[in-house]
Amino acid sequence: MKRLPLILAGFFAIAALPLTAANVTGKVAFVTKRGQNPVPAETLVWVEPASGRALRVMPGTFQITTRNKVLVPHVLAIPVGSTVVFPNDDPISHNLFSLSSNNAFDLGLYRKGAGKSQKFDTPGIVNVYCNVHPNMSAVIHVMATPYFAFADANGNFSVANVPAGKYRLVAWNEQGGQNETPVEISGAASPASIALTLDSRNYRASQHMDKTGKPYKAPSSREY
């Protein structure tokens, strides 16, 4: 009898799992023009319910490192409610910030070391910049779905363990923009491989503003 609570707990844990789940696989291709080189491995692919219903996600702690005046990784995807730590590996100071709606932040100027952290409680895209070095940038996707993955260097992707249901499959790339297609999972067998195309021909790189919303000043001789 003493084992009954443990047995019941195990039963309810199993019952809470989806009865069927499958992997959503496919490939992202790009339409480009001369001189454009979108990075397939920086393409984020995710699955979200067609009904718009909320999904449970598990927040965690992630990292974007400043190294040689570059933010690594350039594109990061995190579950909503997660925290990102921004270590500084450079011998100079940085001031990371974002003006993105509902996820704006300003870490202030800080030198080499463990860095600072920021929690992201609102789904959406967060554009991260440095207020000292205008060429530094990163993109954080705050995800309201646990079903997401990055494509590989050839554009192939696999979003794992998606339960049965009707969904939207969405692909995003910084240069290629966003595209989506409906997908339905009705059993444990994976649906047919899905092809998505992203068109980067209208992409135009533009200079962002500093954290005050003004153009960057000319570089000074200061160390940082």
CSV table of C-alpha atoms in Angstrom, one decimal:
chain,number,residue,atom,x,y,z
A,1,MET,CA,0.0,0.0,0.0
A,2,LYS,CA,2.8,2.4,0.7
A,3,ARG,CA,3.8,2.2,-3.0
A,4,LEU,CA,0.3,3.4,-4.2
A,5,PRO,CA,1.1,7.1,-4.2
A,6,LEU,CA,4.2,6.6,-6.3
A,7,ILE,CA,2.3,4.3,-8.7
A,8,LEU,CA,-0.5,6.9,-9.1
A,9,ALA,CA,2.0,9.7,-9.6
A,10,GLY,CA,3.7,7.7,-12.3
A,11,PHE,CA,0.3,7.0,-14.0
A,12,PHE,CA,-0.7,10.6,-14.0
A,13,ALA,CA,2.7,11.7,-15.4
A,14,ILE,CA,2.3,9.2,-18.2
A,15,ALA,CA,-1.3,10.3,-18.8
A,16,ALA,CA,-0.1,13.9,-19.1
A,17,LEU,CA,2.1,13.0,-22.1
A,18,PRO,CA,0.7,13.5,-25.6
A,19,LEU,CA,-0.7,10.2,-27.0
A,20,THR,CA,1.0,10.8,-30.4
A,21,ALA,CA,3.8,13.1,-31.5
A,22,ALA,CA,5.9,13.4,-34.6
A,23,ASN,CA,8.8,15.3,-36.0
A,24,VAL,CA,8.1,18.0,-38.6
A,25,THR,CA,10.9,18.0,-41.1
A,26,GLY,CA,11.8,19.8,-44.3
A,27,LYS,CA,14.1,22.3,-46.0
A,28,VAL,CA,14.3,26.0,-46.3
A,29,ALA,CA,15.5,27.5,-49.6
A,30,PHE,CA,16.3,31.1,-50.5
A,31,VAL,CA,15.5,33.3,-53.4
A,32,THR,CA,18.4,35.8,-53.6
A,33,LYS,CA,19.9,38.4,-55.9
A,34,ARG,CA,23.6,39.0,-56.7
A,35,GLY,CA,25.6,39.8,-53.6
A,36,GLN,CA,23.2,38.3,-51.0
A,37,ASN,CA,24.3,35.5,-48.8
A,38,PRO,CA,21.7,34.6,-46.2
A,39,VAL,CA,22.9,32.1,-43.6
A,40,PRO,CA,20.8,28.9,-43.7
A,41,ALA,CA,22.0,27.9,-40.2
A,42,GLU,CA,20.6,31.2,-38.8
A,43,THR,CA,17.1,30.2,-40.0
A,44,LEU,CA,14.7,29.6,-37.2
A,45,VAL,CA,11.8,27.2,-37.8
A,46,TRP,CA,8.9,26.8,-35.3
A,47,VAL,CA,5.5,25.2,-35.0
A,48,GLU,CA,2.6,27.0,-33.4
A,49,PRO,CA,-1.1,26.0,-33.0
A,50,ALA,CA,-3.4,27.2,-35.8
A,51,SER,CA,-6.0,28.1,-33.2
A,52,GLY,CA,-3.6,30.4,-31.4
A,53,ARG,CA,-4.0,28.6,-28.1
A,54,ALA,CA,-1.3,29.0,-25.6
A,55,LEU,CA,1.4,26.3,-25.1
A,56,ARG,CA,3.4,25.6,-22.0
A,57,VAL,CA,7.1,26.3,-22.3
A,58,MET,CA,10.0,25.7,-19.9
A,59,PRO,CA,12.1,28.9,-19.3
A,60,GLY,CA,15.8,28.5,-18.9
A,61,THR,CA,19.1,30.4,-18.9
A,62,PHE,CA,20.9,31.2,-22.2
A,63,GLN,CA,24.0,33.1,-23.2
A,64,ILE,CA,25.2,35.6,-25.8
A,65,THR,CA,28.9,36.3,-25.6
A,66,THR,CA,30.7,39.4,-26.8
A,67,ARG,CA,33.9,38.3,-28.5
A,68,ASN,CA,36.1,40.4,-30.8
A,69,LYS,CA,33.2,43.0,-31.0
A,70,VAL,CA,30.8,40.3,-32.3
A,71,LEU,CA,27.8,38.9,-30.4
A,72,VAL,CA,27.8,35.1,-30.5
A,73,PRO,CA,25.5,33.5,-31.4
A,74,HIS,CA,24.0,36.1,-33.8
A,75,VAL,CA,20.6,34.6,-33.6
A,76,LEU,CA,19.2,33.0,-30.4
A,77,ALA,CA,15.8,31.4,-29.7
A,78,ILE,CA,14.6,31.1,-26.1
A,79,PRO,CA,11.3,30.1,-24.4
A,80,VAL,CA,9.3,33.1,-23.0
A,81,GLY,CA,10.3,33.8,-19.4
A,82,SER,CA,13.9,32.8,-20.0
A,83,THR,CA,17.0,34.8,-18.9
A,84,VAL,CA,19.9,35.6,-21.2
A,85,VAL,CA,23.4,36.3,-19.8
A,86,PHE,CA,25.7,38.6,-21.8
A,87,PRO,CA,29.3,37.9,-20.8
A,88,ASN,CA,32.0,40.2,-22.2
A,89,ASP,CA,35.1,38.4,-23.4
A,90,ASP,CA,36.7,41.6,-24.9
A,91,PRO,CA,39.3,43.7,-23.2
A,92,ILE,CA,37.1,46.7,-23.9
A,93,SER,CA,33.7,47.8,-22.6
A,94,HIS,CA,30.3,47.3,-24.2
A,95,ASN,CA,26.8,48.6,-23.6
A,96,LEU,CA,24.2,46.2,-24.9
A,97,PHE,CA,20.7,47.4,-25.3
A,98,SER,CA,17.4,46.9,-27.2
A,99,LEU,CA,14.6,49.3,-28.1
A,100,SER,CA,12.3,46.4,-29.1
A,101,SER,CA,8.7,46.8,-27.9
A,102,ASN,CA,7.9,45.1,-24.6
A,103,ASN,CA,11.4,43.7,-24.3
A,104,ALA,CA,13.5,46.9,-24.2
A,105,PHE,CA,16.5,46.9,-21.9
A,106,ASP,CA,19.8,48.8,-21.3
A,107,LEU,CA,22.6,46.9,-19.6
A,108,GLY,CA,24.8,50.0,-19.2
A,109,LEU,CA,28.5,50.1,-19.8
A,110,TYR,CA,30.5,47.1,-18.5
A,111,ARG,CA,34.0,45.7,-18.9
A,112,LYS,CA,35.4,42.2,-19.4
A,113,GLY,CA,33.9,39.6,-17.1
A,114,ALA,CA,30.8,37.7,-16.3
A,115,GLY,CA,28.6,40.3,-17.8
A,116,LYS,CA,25.0,41.1,-17.1
A,117,SER,CA,21.7,39.4,-17.6
A,118,GLN,CA,18.2,40.2,-18.8
A,119,LYS,CA,14.9,38.3,-18.4
A,120,PHE,CA,12.5,38.3,-21.4
A,121,ASP,CA,8.8,37.9,-20.5
A,122,THR,CA,7.1,38.9,-23.8
A,123,PRO,CA,7.1,36.8,-27.0
A,124,GLY,CA,8.6,38.5,-30.0
A,125,ILE,CA,11.8,39.5,-31.8
A,126,VAL,CA,14.4,41.4,-29.8
A,127,ASN,CA,17.1,43.3,-31.7
A,128,VAL,CA,20.2,43.7,-29.6
A,129,TYR,CA,22.9,46.3,-30.2
A,130,CYS,CA,25.9,47.9,-28.6
A,131,ASN,CA,25.7,51.6,-27.8
A,132,VAL,CA,29.5,51.9,-28.2
A,133,HIS,CA,30.0,49.8,-31.4
A,134,PRO,CA,27.3,50.3,-34.0
A,135,ASN,CA,28.3,47.2,-36.1
A,136,MET,CA,27.5,44.8,-33.2
A,137,SER,CA,24.1,43.2,-33.4
A,138,ALA,CA,22.2,40.0,-32.4
A,139,VAL,CA,18.6,38.8,-32.7
A,140,ILE,CA,16.7,37.1,-29.9
A,141,HIS,CA,13.5,35.3,-30.6
A,142,VAL,CA,11.4,34.9,-27.5
A,143,MET,CA,9.2,31.9,-28.2
A,144,ALA,CA,5.7,31.1,-27.0
A,145,THR,CA,6.0,27.6,-28.3
A,146,PRO,CA,8.4,24.8,-27.2
A,147,TYR,CA,8.5,23.4,-30.8
A,148,PHE,CA,11.3,25.2,-32.6
A,149,ALA,CA,14.7,24.4,-34.2
A,150,PHE,CA,17.4,26.0,-36.3
A,151,ALA,CA,18.1,24.7,-39.9
A,152,ASP,CA,21.5,23.3,-40.7
A,153,ALA,CA,24.0,24.7,-43.1
A,154,ASN,CA,22.0,23.2,-46.0
A,155,GLY,CA,18.6,24.5,-44.8
A,156,ASN,CA,17.4,21.2,-43.5
A,157,PHE,CA,15.3,21.3,-40.3
A,158,SER,CA,13.6,19.0,-37.9
A,159,VAL,CA,11.2,20.2,-35.2
A,160,ALA,CA,10.9,17.3,-32.8
A,161,ASN,CA,8.0,15.7,-30.8
A,162,VAL,CA,5.1,17.8,-32.0
A,163,PRO,CA,1.8,16.5,-30.7
A,164,ALA,CA,-1.2,15.7,-32.9
A,165,GLY,CA,-3.1,18.8,-34.1
A,166,LYS,CA,-3.3,21.5,-36.6
A,167,TYR,CA,-0.4,24.0,-36.7
A,168,ARG,CA,1.4,26.7,-38.6
A,169,LEU,CA,4.9,25.9,-39.6
A,170,VAL,CA,6.9,29.2,-39.7
A,171,ALA,CA,10.4,29.9,-41.0
A,172,TRP,CA,12.3,33.1,-40.3
A,173,ASN,CA,15.7,34.4,-41.5
A,174,GLU,CA,17.1,37.9,-40.9
A,175,GLN,CA,17.6,38.5,-44.6
A,176,GLY,CA,14.9,36.2,-46.0
A,177,GLY,CA,12.1,37.4,-43.8
A,178,GLN,CA,9.3,35.0,-42.8
A,179,ASN,CA,7.1,32.5,-44.5
A,180,GLU,CA,4.6,29.9,-43.2
A,181,THR,CA,2.5,27.0,-44.2
A,182,PRO,CA,-0.2,24.9,-42.5
A,183,VAL,CA,0.7,21.5,-41.2
A,184,GLU,CA,-1.4,18.8,-39.6
A,185,ILE,CA,-0.2,15.9,-37.4
A,186,SER,CA,-2.6,13.0,-36.9
A,187,GLY,CA,-0.4,10.2,-35.7
A,188,ALA,CA,3.1,9.2,-34.7
A,189,ALA,CA,4.3,9.1,-38.3
A,190,SER,CA,6.0,12.3,-39.4
A,191,PRO,CA,4.3,14.3,-42.1
A,192,ALA,CA,5.8,14.5,-45.6
A,193,SER,CA,8.9,16.7,-45.8
A,194,ILE,CA,7.9,20.3,-46.1
A,195,ALA,CA,9.6,22.8,-48.4
A,196,LEU,CA,9.6,26.5,-47.5
A,197,THR,CA,11.1,29.4,-49.5
A,198,LEU,CA,12.3,32.7,-48.1
A,199,ASP,CA,12.8,35.7,-50.4
A,200,SER,CA,15.7,37.9,-49.5
A,201,ARG,CA,15.6,40.1,-52.6
A,202,ASN,CA,13.9,43.0,-50.8
A,203,TYR,CA,16.3,42.9,-47.8
A,204,ARG,CA,18.1,46.1,-47.2
A,205,ALA,CA,20.7,46.5,-44.5
A,206,SER,CA,20.0,49.7,-42.5
A,207,GLN,CA,21.9,51.6,-39.8
A,208,HIS,CA,20.1,51.4,-36.5
A,209,MET,CA,20.1,54.3,-33.9
A,210,ASP,CA,21.8,54.3,-30.5
A,211,LYS,CA,19.9,53.7,-27.3
A,212,THR,CA,18.7,57.3,-27.2
A,213,GLY,CA,17.2,57.0,-30.7
A,214,LYS,CA,19.8,59.2,-32.3
A,215,PRO,CA,22.5,58.4,-34.9
A,216,TYR,CA,25.8,57.2,-33.5
A,217,LYS,CA,28.5,59.7,-33.0
A,218,ALA,CA,31.9,59.4,-34.8
A,219,PRO,CA,34.3,57.0,-33.0
A,220,SER,CA,36.5,58.6,-30.4
A,221,SER,CA,40.0,57.7,-29.2
A,222,ARG,CA,38.6,56.3,-25.9
A,223,GLU,CA,39.6,52.7,-25.1
A,224,TYR,CA,36.1,51.3,-25.0
